[in-house]
Amino acid sequence: MTILHANRFSSLVGEIYDAAVDPALRSGVLEQVSHFVGGCAATILSRDRARLSIEIHEHFGTESRFRQLYRDRYVELDPLLDRHFTLAAEQTIGVADIMPQADFLATSFYREWVEPQGAIDLASVALEKSDTRTTILQVLRHRSRGMVDEPMRERMRLLAPHLQRSRIMGRQIRARSHTVDDLAEVLDGLSTAICLLDADGRVVHANAACRGLFADASLLAMVGDRIVARNTQTDKIFRGLCEIDSGSETRSAARRQIELATSVDGQHYLLHAFPLKRCRTPSRDAAATVLFVQKASAATWLAADAIAAAFRLTPSELRVLMAIIEIGGVPDIAAKLGIAETTVKTHLGRLFEKTGTGRQADLVKIATGFAVPFAHRTNGGDDAV
């Protein structure tokens, strides 16, 4: 290989790996691969050992009608395709390795599929092999370039491992990307505000509830890529929870506590943070701490329907129970619901009987066991008592 070809090879290898990160580059890279090895068209395709399916992954220089013809008929006539099941990985083969050229020129595969594309020969090399499937790079050789020669075989052999690794890397990147996207969607569906922070306290990710909390800015706000508390009390709590000192057992234990903070408009919030397991050499964007923030208002995030079903509560009894959690005293509940105090006491007695409790505090404890973590919550009915 000349110095010019060596430089082209080095540059092409870099672009092959770039395509693993950006799939939009694959078609252009395959075109360069075809030109570099001396071909006029190239295809990356898979075939199962049972000959039941074929999948064309990438292509260059082959019209759609010829690709369809190959799938429908000529795949069964391709003399090279299935040979890779028995050949060593990265072994490049041409037609001359399988049959005399004169015999190949007499086949319908050549006359009806290869020759109409202006080609005279083809070569292929296995990129990936398993017990059930093989993926190959197939390159057509234009009639003006003559038969597949040794330099073409050698260049395809040299590129094959890089194409193989790029495909594996691409699959891993896409799988990780899908996982991250799916996880972000799940987090966005939670009512609790969740924020991931790096080792320096910068925000790596915030779910929808957390972004809403920052937008409200009555408890915490975002300044650049950092969280800023809106009052001294919250700032002290936040700094204590998120202090990065994994070597201190006292502070590690403190991180497991849930702290109560008050916003500038008087609302109460529960804050909790704990460190994530970190690798020895974390990247700048690696999450080190997760912060949870939940508004301390039970009535708005209870599964009222589930409570009613569990204890067979009537709509009226459920409304009284939810009012007990939100308001507390019998007189205040009666005023809130617009009913007599005796009616509230009647429903309260039935609630004690159905739940096996004897105090309002016990009713609250039972109900809070039905907390809903999701952003789209089920509220209690609006039926009149």
Short mmCIF file of C-alpha atoms in Angstrom, two decimals:
data_model
loop_
_atom_site.label_atom_id
_atom_site.label_comp_id
_atom_site.label_asym_id
_atom_site.label_seq_id
_atom_site.Cartn_x
_atom_site.Cartn_y
_atom_site.Cartn_z
CA MET A 1 0.00 0.00 0.00
CA THR A 2 1.44 3.37 -1.02
CA ILE A 3 1.74 6.31 1.38
CA LEU A 4 -1.24 7.96 -0.35
CA HIS A 5 -3.35 4.86 0.07
CA ALA A 6 -2.17 4.48 3.68
CA ASN A 7 -3.28 8.05 4.43
CA ARG A 8 -6.64 7.42 2.76
CA PHE A 9 -7.02 4.21 4.74
CA SER A 10 -6.28 5.97 8.05
CA SER A 11 -8.75 8.75 7.29
CA LEU A 12 -11.42 6.27 6.21
CA VAL A 13 -11.05 4.21 9.38
CA GLY A 14 -11.68 7.35 11.43
CA GLU A 15 -14.83 8.09 9.44
CA ILE A 16 -16.02 4.48 9.87
CA TYR A 17 -15.95 4.97 13.64
CA ASP A 18 -17.57 8.41 13.34
CA ALA A 19 -20.49 6.65 11.65
CA ALA A 20 -20.97 4.54 14.77
CA VAL A 21 -21.83 7.73 16.65
CA ASP A 22 -23.77 9.41 13.83
CA PRO A 23 -25.81 6.96 11.69
CA ALA A 24 -26.40 9.72 9.11
CA LEU A 25 -22.76 9.29 8.03
CA ARG A 26 -23.08 5.60 7.13
CA SER A 27 -24.15 5.99 3.52
CA GLY A 28 -21.29 8.38 2.76
CA VAL A 29 -18.80 6.11 4.51
CA LEU A 30 -19.97 3.09 2.51
CA GLU A 31 -19.47 5.09 -0.68
CA GLN A 32 -15.89 5.85 0.36
CA VAL A 33 -15.33 2.21 1.26
CA SER A 34 -16.51 1.17 -2.20
CA HIS A 35 -14.22 3.63 -3.96
CA PHE A 36 -11.23 2.79 -1.73
CA VAL A 37 -11.35 -0.93 -2.43
CA GLY A 38 -11.95 -0.38 -6.17
CA GLY A 39 -15.67 -1.07 -6.44
CA CYS A 40 -18.60 0.70 -8.09
CA ALA A 41 -21.32 -0.34 -5.60
CA ALA A 42 -21.38 -1.75 -2.08
CA THR A 43 -23.94 -3.31 0.23
CA ILE A 44 -23.91 -4.49 3.83
CA LEU A 45 -26.45 -7.27 4.25
CA SER A 46 -27.34 -10.16 6.54
CA ARG A 47 -28.50 -13.68 5.73
CA ASP A 48 -29.70 -16.36 8.15
CA ARG A 49 -28.28 -19.85 7.87
CA ALA A 50 -31.74 -21.31 7.25
CA ARG A 51 -32.04 -19.07 4.15
CA LEU A 52 -35.37 -17.72 5.41
CA SER A 53 -34.57 -14.02 5.49
CA ILE A 54 -32.23 -11.37 4.15
CA GLU A 55 -31.79 -7.84 5.44
CA ILE A 56 -30.03 -5.02 3.59
CA HIS A 57 -28.58 -2.65 6.18
CA GLU A 58 -26.68 -0.13 4.06
CA HIS A 59 -26.16 0.31 0.33
CA PHE A 60 -24.36 2.50 -2.17
CA GLY A 61 -24.50 2.56 -5.96
CA THR A 62 -27.28 -0.01 -6.39
CA GLU A 63 -30.65 1.15 -7.67
CA SER A 64 -33.74 0.20 -5.69
CA ARG A 65 -35.03 -2.12 -8.44
CA PHE A 66 -31.82 -4.15 -8.35
CA ARG A 67 -31.96 -4.34 -4.55
CA GLN A 68 -35.51 -5.63 -4.78
CA LEU A 69 -34.57 -8.13 -7.49
CA TYR A 70 -31.73 -9.37 -5.31
CA ARG A 71 -34.11 -9.90 -2.36
CA ASP A 72 -36.81 -11.56 -4.44
CA ARG A 73 -34.76 -13.86 -6.65
CA TYR A 74 -31.04 -13.41 -7.11
CA VAL A 75 -30.04 -13.82 -3.47
CA GLU A 76 -30.49 -17.54 -4.03
CA LEU A 77 -28.18 -17.39 -7.07
CA ASP A 78 -25.37 -15.35 -5.46
CA PRO A 79 -22.39 -17.75 -5.47
CA LEU A 80 -20.58 -15.92 -2.63
CA LEU A 81 -23.20 -15.12 -0.02
CA ASP A 82 -23.55 -18.38 1.88
CA ARG A 83 -19.87 -19.36 1.54
CA HIS A 84 -19.04 -17.15 4.54
CA PHE A 85 -20.81 -19.53 6.90
CA THR A 86 -17.92 -21.95 6.41
CA LEU A 87 -15.05 -19.50 5.80
CA ALA A 88 -12.85 -17.80 8.38
CA ALA A 89 -13.90 -14.35 9.57
CA GLU A 90 -12.58 -11.42 7.50
CA GLN A 91 -11.66 -13.71 4.61
CA THR A 92 -12.38 -11.90 1.37
CA ILE A 93 -13.54 -13.99 -1.58
CA GLY A 94 -14.24 -13.22 -5.22
CA VAL A 95 -15.98 -15.23 -7.90
CA ALA A 96 -12.64 -16.66 -9.08
CA ASP A 97 -12.27 -18.33 -5.65
CA ILE A 98 -15.53 -20.22 -6.23
CA MET A 99 -15.75 -21.01 -9.94
CA PRO A 100 -14.06 -20.29 -13.28
CA GLN A 101 -14.84 -16.84 -14.62
CA ALA A 102 -16.29 -18.27 -17.84
CA ASP A 103 -18.80 -20.32 -15.83
CA PHE A 104 -19.79 -17.24 -13.83
CA LEU A 105 -20.37 -15.17 -16.98
CA ALA A 106 -22.78 -17.84 -18.19
CA THR A 107 -24.97 -17.69 -15.06
CA SER A 108 -28.31 -15.88 -14.96
CA PHE A 109 -27.05 -14.11 -11.82
CA TYR A 110 -24.34 -12.43 -13.89
CA ARG A 111 -26.37 -11.86 -17.06
CA GLU A 112 -29.52 -10.58 -15.37
CA TRP A 113 -28.24 -8.87 -12.23
CA VAL A 114 -24.50 -8.13 -12.29
CA GLU A 115 -23.96 -7.14 -15.94
CA PRO A 116 -27.00 -4.79 -16.20
CA GLN A 117 -25.41 -2.72 -13.40
CA GLY A 118 -22.23 -2.25 -15.45
CA ALA A 119 -20.30 -4.68 -13.28
CA ILE A 120 -18.24 -7.68 -14.23
CA ASP A 121 -17.28 -9.23 -10.90
CA LEU A 122 -18.00 -9.02 -7.17
CA ALA A 123 -16.24 -9.73 -3.89
CA SER A 124 -17.49 -10.14 -0.34
CA VAL A 125 -16.12 -10.37 3.18
CA ALA A 126 -17.82 -11.41 6.42
CA LEU A 127 -18.24 -8.63 9.01
CA GLU A 128 -20.11 -10.58 11.69
CA LYS A 129 -20.81 -14.30 12.06
CA SER A 130 -22.88 -16.39 14.43
CA ASP A 131 -24.26 -19.92 14.43
CA THR A 132 -27.45 -18.69 12.78
CA ARG A 133 -26.57 -15.55 10.82
CA THR A 134 -23.83 -13.84 8.86
CA THR A 135 -23.40 -10.20 7.88
CA ILE A 136 -21.23 -9.40 4.87
CA LEU A 137 -19.87 -6.50 2.87
CA GLN A 138 -20.58 -7.10 -0.84
CA VAL A 139 -18.75 -4.95 -3.42
CA LEU A 140 -19.39 -4.91 -7.19
CA ARG A 141 -16.48 -4.39 -9.55
CA HIS A 142 -17.15 -2.23 -12.63
CA ARG A 143 -16.25 -3.72 -16.01
CA SER A 144 -13.81 -0.85 -16.63
CA ARG A 145 -11.74 -1.95 -13.60
CA GLY A 146 -11.52 -5.59 -14.65
CA MET A 147 -11.76 -8.62 -12.40
CA VAL A 148 -11.43 -8.59 -8.63
CA ASP A 149 -7.70 -8.55 -7.90
CA GLU A 150 -5.51 -9.14 -4.86
CA PRO A 151 -5.22 -5.44 -3.85
CA MET A 152 -9.03 -5.25 -3.71
CA ARG A 153 -9.20 -8.38 -1.56
CA GLU A 154 -6.51 -7.04 0.78
CA ARG A 155 -8.21 -3.67 1.25
CA MET A 156 -11.55 -5.27 2.01
CA ARG A 157 -9.84 -7.58 4.49
CA LEU A 158 -8.19 -4.62 6.24
CA LEU A 159 -11.44 -2.64 6.48
CA ALA A 160 -13.62 -5.54 7.63
CA PRO A 161 -12.67 -5.52 11.36
CA HIS A 162 -13.20 -1.75 11.57
CA LEU A 163 -16.60 -2.00 9.91
CA GLN A 164 -17.48 -4.82 12.29
CA ARG A 165 -16.45 -2.89 15.43
CA SER A 166 -18.22 0.23 14.20
CA ARG A 167 -21.46 -1.72 13.81
CA ILE A 168 -21.13 -3.19 17.31
CA MET A 169 -20.35 0.23 18.79
CA GLY A 170 -23.30 1.75 16.97
CA ARG A 171 -25.68 -0.84 18.41
CA GLN A 172 -24.35 -0.27 21.92
CA ILE A 173 -24.65 3.51 21.59
CA ARG A 174 -28.20 3.27 20.27
CA ALA A 175 -29.19 0.81 23.01
CA ARG A 176 -27.77 3.12 25.67
CA SER A 177 -29.46 6.12 24.10
CA HIS A 178 -32.83 4.33 24.10
CA THR A 179 -32.30 3.33 27.72
CA VAL A 180 -31.52 6.91 28.75
CA ASP A 181 -34.51 8.25 26.81
CA ASP A 182 -36.82 5.64 28.34
CA LEU A 183 -35.53 6.41 31.84
CA ALA A 184 -36.01 10.15 31.31
CA GLU A 185 -39.59 9.52 30.20
CA VAL A 186 -40.26 7.42 33.31
CA LEU A 187 -38.78 10.10 35.57
CA ASP A 188 -40.89 12.76 33.87
CA GLY A 189 -43.97 10.77 34.80
CA LEU A 190 -43.26 10.97 38.53
CA SER A 191 -44.77 13.61 40.80
CA THR A 192 -41.66 13.80 42.97
CA ALA A 193 -39.04 16.27 41.76
CA ILE A 194 -35.84 14.34 40.98
CA CYS A 195 -32.52 15.99 40.18
CA LEU A 196 -29.16 14.38 39.40
CA LEU A 197 -26.06 16.35 40.41
CA ASP A 198 -22.42 15.78 39.50
CA ALA A 199 -19.57 15.73 42.01
CA ASP A 200 -19.28 19.54 41.81
CA GLY A 201 -22.98 20.14 42.44
CA ARG A 202 -23.90 20.91 38.83
CA VAL A 203 -27.26 19.70 37.54
CA VAL A 204 -26.87 16.72 35.21
CA HIS A 205 -30.58 15.98 34.74
CA ALA A 206 -33.89 17.19 36.18
CA ASN A 207 -37.25 15.52 35.57
CA ALA A 208 -40.41 17.42 34.62
CA ALA A 209 -41.54 17.90 38.24
CA CYS A 210 -38.12 19.28 39.14
CA ARG A 211 -38.08 21.64 36.16
CA GLY A 212 -41.50 22.87 37.29
CA LEU A 213 -40.11 23.39 40.79
CA PHE A 214 -37.25 25.47 39.38
CA ALA A 215 -39.66 27.49 37.22
CA ASP A 216 -41.82 28.26 40.28
CA ALA A 217 -38.61 29.29 42.11
CA SER A 218 -40.29 29.60 45.51
CA LEU A 219 -38.07 26.91 47.08
CA LEU A 220 -35.22 26.21 44.67
CA ALA A 221 -34.13 27.89 41.46
CA MET A 222 -31.59 27.28 38.71
CA VAL A 223 -28.78 29.76 38.13
CA GLY A 224 -26.68 28.54 35.23
CA ASP A 225 -26.19 24.83 35.88
CA ARG A 226 -26.46 25.04 39.68
CA ILE A 227 -29.30 24.98 42.21
CA VAL A 228 -29.82 28.01 44.43
CA ALA A 229 -32.07 27.93 47.51
CA ARG A 230 -34.50 30.82 47.95
CA ASN A 231 -34.07 31.23 51.71
CA THR A 232 -31.42 30.66 54.38
CA GLN A 233 -33.13 27.66 55.98
CA THR A 234 -33.51 25.80 52.69
CA ASP A 235 -29.96 26.69 51.66
CA LYS A 236 -28.57 25.16 54.85
CA ILE A 237 -30.64 22.00 54.40
CA PHE A 238 -29.74 21.68 50.71
CA ARG A 239 -26.02 22.13 51.30
CA GLY A 240 -26.07 19.64 54.17
CA LEU A 241 -27.85 17.00 52.08
CA CYS A 242 -25.71 17.39 48.98
CA GLU A 243 -22.32 17.86 50.59
CA ILE A 244 -19.91 15.49 48.84
CA ASP A 245 -17.95 13.64 51.54
CA SER A 246 -18.40 9.90 51.10
CA GLY A 247 -15.70 9.21 53.69
CA SER A 248 -17.73 10.56 56.60
CA GLU A 249 -20.09 8.02 58.18
CA THR A 250 -21.91 10.80 60.02
CA ARG A 251 -22.62 12.76 56.88
CA SER A 252 -23.49 9.59 54.96
CA ALA A 253 -26.07 8.83 57.63
CA ALA A 254 -27.32 12.41 57.48
CA ARG A 255 -27.90 12.03 53.77
CA ARG A 256 -30.34 9.23 54.49
CA GLN A 257 -32.51 11.61 56.51
CA ILE A 258 -35.51 13.46 55.12
CA GLU A 259 -35.47 17.18 55.83
CA LEU A 260 -38.40 19.59 55.95
CA ALA A 261 -37.91 22.91 54.14
CA THR A 262 -40.27 25.86 53.77
CA SER A 263 -40.61 27.91 50.59
CA VAL A 264 -40.87 31.70 50.45
CA ASP A 265 -44.66 31.38 50.07
CA GLY A 266 -45.00 29.20 53.16
CA GLN A 267 -45.35 25.79 51.49
CA HIS A 268 -43.61 22.81 53.11
CA TYR A 269 -41.39 20.43 51.14
CA LEU A 270 -39.61 17.18 51.99
CA LEU A 271 -35.99 17.01 50.78
CA HIS A 272 -33.89 13.86 50.54
CA ALA A 273 -30.56 13.21 48.87
CA PHE A 274 -28.09 10.35 48.72
CA PRO A 275 -24.84 9.64 46.84
CA LEU A 276 -24.76 7.37 43.83
CA LYS A 277 -22.14 4.68 43.34
CA ARG A 278 -19.30 6.23 41.37
CA CYS A 279 -16.53 4.80 39.24
CA ARG A 280 -12.92 5.61 40.08
CA THR A 281 -12.54 8.11 37.26
CA PRO A 282 -15.97 9.70 36.76
CA SER A 283 -16.53 12.01 33.81
CA ARG A 284 -17.58 15.61 34.28
CA ASP A 285 -21.20 14.79 33.44
CA ALA A 286 -21.43 11.69 35.65
CA ALA A 287 -24.18 11.86 38.27
CA ALA A 288 -22.86 11.68 41.84
CA THR A 289 -25.90 12.64 43.92
CA VAL A 290 -29.65 12.30 43.47
CA LEU A 291 -31.97 14.84 45.11
CA PHE A 292 -35.67 14.19 45.78
CA VAL A 293 -38.10 17.01 46.56
CA GLN A 294 -41.76 16.35 47.41
CA LYS A 295 -44.41 18.86 48.46
CA ALA A 296 -45.57 17.93 51.98
CA SER A 297 -49.25 17.83 51.15
CA ALA A 298 -50.63 14.33 51.41
CA ALA A 299 -54.15 14.88 50.12
CA THR A 300 -53.04 15.85 46.63
CA TRP A 301 -50.99 12.72 46.00
CA LEU A 302 -53.07 9.92 47.46
CA ALA A 303 -54.72 7.24 45.33
CA ALA A 304 -58.23 8.01 46.53
CA ASP A 305 -59.86 5.36 44.35
CA ALA A 306 -57.50 2.71 45.70
CA ILE A 307 -58.26 3.72 49.31
CA ALA A 308 -62.01 3.56 48.64
CA ALA A 309 -61.69 0.13 47.03
CA ALA A 310 -59.47 -1.27 49.78
CA PHE A 311 -61.84 -0.31 52.61
CA ARG A 312 -65.12 -0.26 50.66
CA LEU A 313 -65.71 3.41 51.38
CA THR A 314 -68.70 5.31 50.03
CA PRO A 315 -68.03 8.56 48.13
CA SER A 316 -69.15 10.50 51.21
CA GLU A 317 -66.85 8.57 53.54
CA LEU A 318 -63.96 9.06 51.13
CA ARG A 319 -64.51 12.81 50.99
CA VAL A 320 -64.50 12.99 54.79
CA LEU A 321 -61.30 10.91 54.94
CA MET A 322 -59.54 13.16 52.44
CA ALA A 323 -60.75 16.21 54.38
CA ILE A 324 -59.34 14.72 57.61
CA ILE A 325 -55.95 14.41 55.95
CA GLU A 326 -56.06 17.91 54.47
CA ILE A 327 -57.84 19.84 57.23
CA GLY A 328 -57.98 17.82 60.44
CA GLY A 329 -60.65 18.98 62.92
CA VAL A 330 -64.36 18.04 62.75
CA PRO A 331 -65.64 21.67 62.83
CA ASP A 332 -63.28 22.70 60.02
CA ILE A 333 -64.24 19.65 57.96
CA ALA A 334 -67.94 20.41 58.39
CA ALA A 335 -67.38 24.01 57.31
CA LYS A 336 -65.25 22.98 54.35
CA LEU A 337 -67.74 20.38 53.10
CA GLY A 338 -70.85 22.36 54.01
CA ILE A 339 -72.37 19.66 56.20
CA ALA A 340 -73.29 19.31 59.86
CA GLU A 341 -70.68 18.28 62.42
CA THR A 342 -72.89 15.34 63.41
CA THR A 343 -72.74 14.10 59.82
CA VAL A 344 -68.96 14.33 59.86
CA LYS A 345 -68.86 12.37 63.14
CA THR A 346 -71.17 9.71 61.66
CA HIS A 347 -68.88 9.24 58.67
CA LEU A 348 -65.86 9.30 60.97
CA GLY A 349 -67.32 6.47 63.02
CA ARG A 350 -67.87 4.40 59.91
CA LEU A 351 -64.28 5.10 58.82
CA PHE A 352 -62.99 3.84 62.18
CA GLU A 353 -65.10 0.71 61.84
CA LYS A 354 -64.08 -0.07 58.26
CA THR A 355 -60.37 0.61 58.76
CA GLY A 356 -60.07 -0.94 62.23
CA THR A 357 -58.71 2.26 63.73
CA GLY A 358 -59.80 4.50 66.59
CA ARG A 359 -57.97 7.79 66.00
CA GLN A 360 -57.82 10.32 63.19
CA ALA A 361 -54.03 10.10 63.28
CA ASP A 362 -54.28 6.39 62.46
CA LEU A 363 -56.53 7.19 59.50
CA VAL A 364 -53.89 9.57 58.17
CA LYS A 365 -51.16 6.94 58.55
CA ILE A 366 -53.23 4.36 56.66
CA ALA A 367 -54.09 6.79 53.88
CA THR A 368 -50.52 7.93 53.36
CA GLY A 369 -49.65 4.32 52.54
CA PHE A 370 -51.54 4.89 49.28
CA ALA A 371 -49.24 7.65 48.05
CA VAL A 372 -49.17 7.93 44.25
CA PRO A 373 -45.72 8.53 42.73
CA PHE A 374 -47.04 9.53 39.32
CA ALA A 375 -47.51 13.03 37.98
CA HIS A 376 -51.02 12.34 36.67
CA ARG A 377 -52.83 11.70 39.91
CA THR A 378 -56.32 10.33 40.58
CA ASN A 379 -58.33 12.75 42.70
CA GLY A 380 -61.24 12.02 44.91
CA GLY A 381 -64.78 12.25 43.54
CA ASP A 382 -66.83 15.41 43.71
CA ASP A 383 -70.04 13.71 44.84
CA ALA A 384 -71.97 15.64 47.49
CA VAL A 385 -72.06 14.24 50.98
#
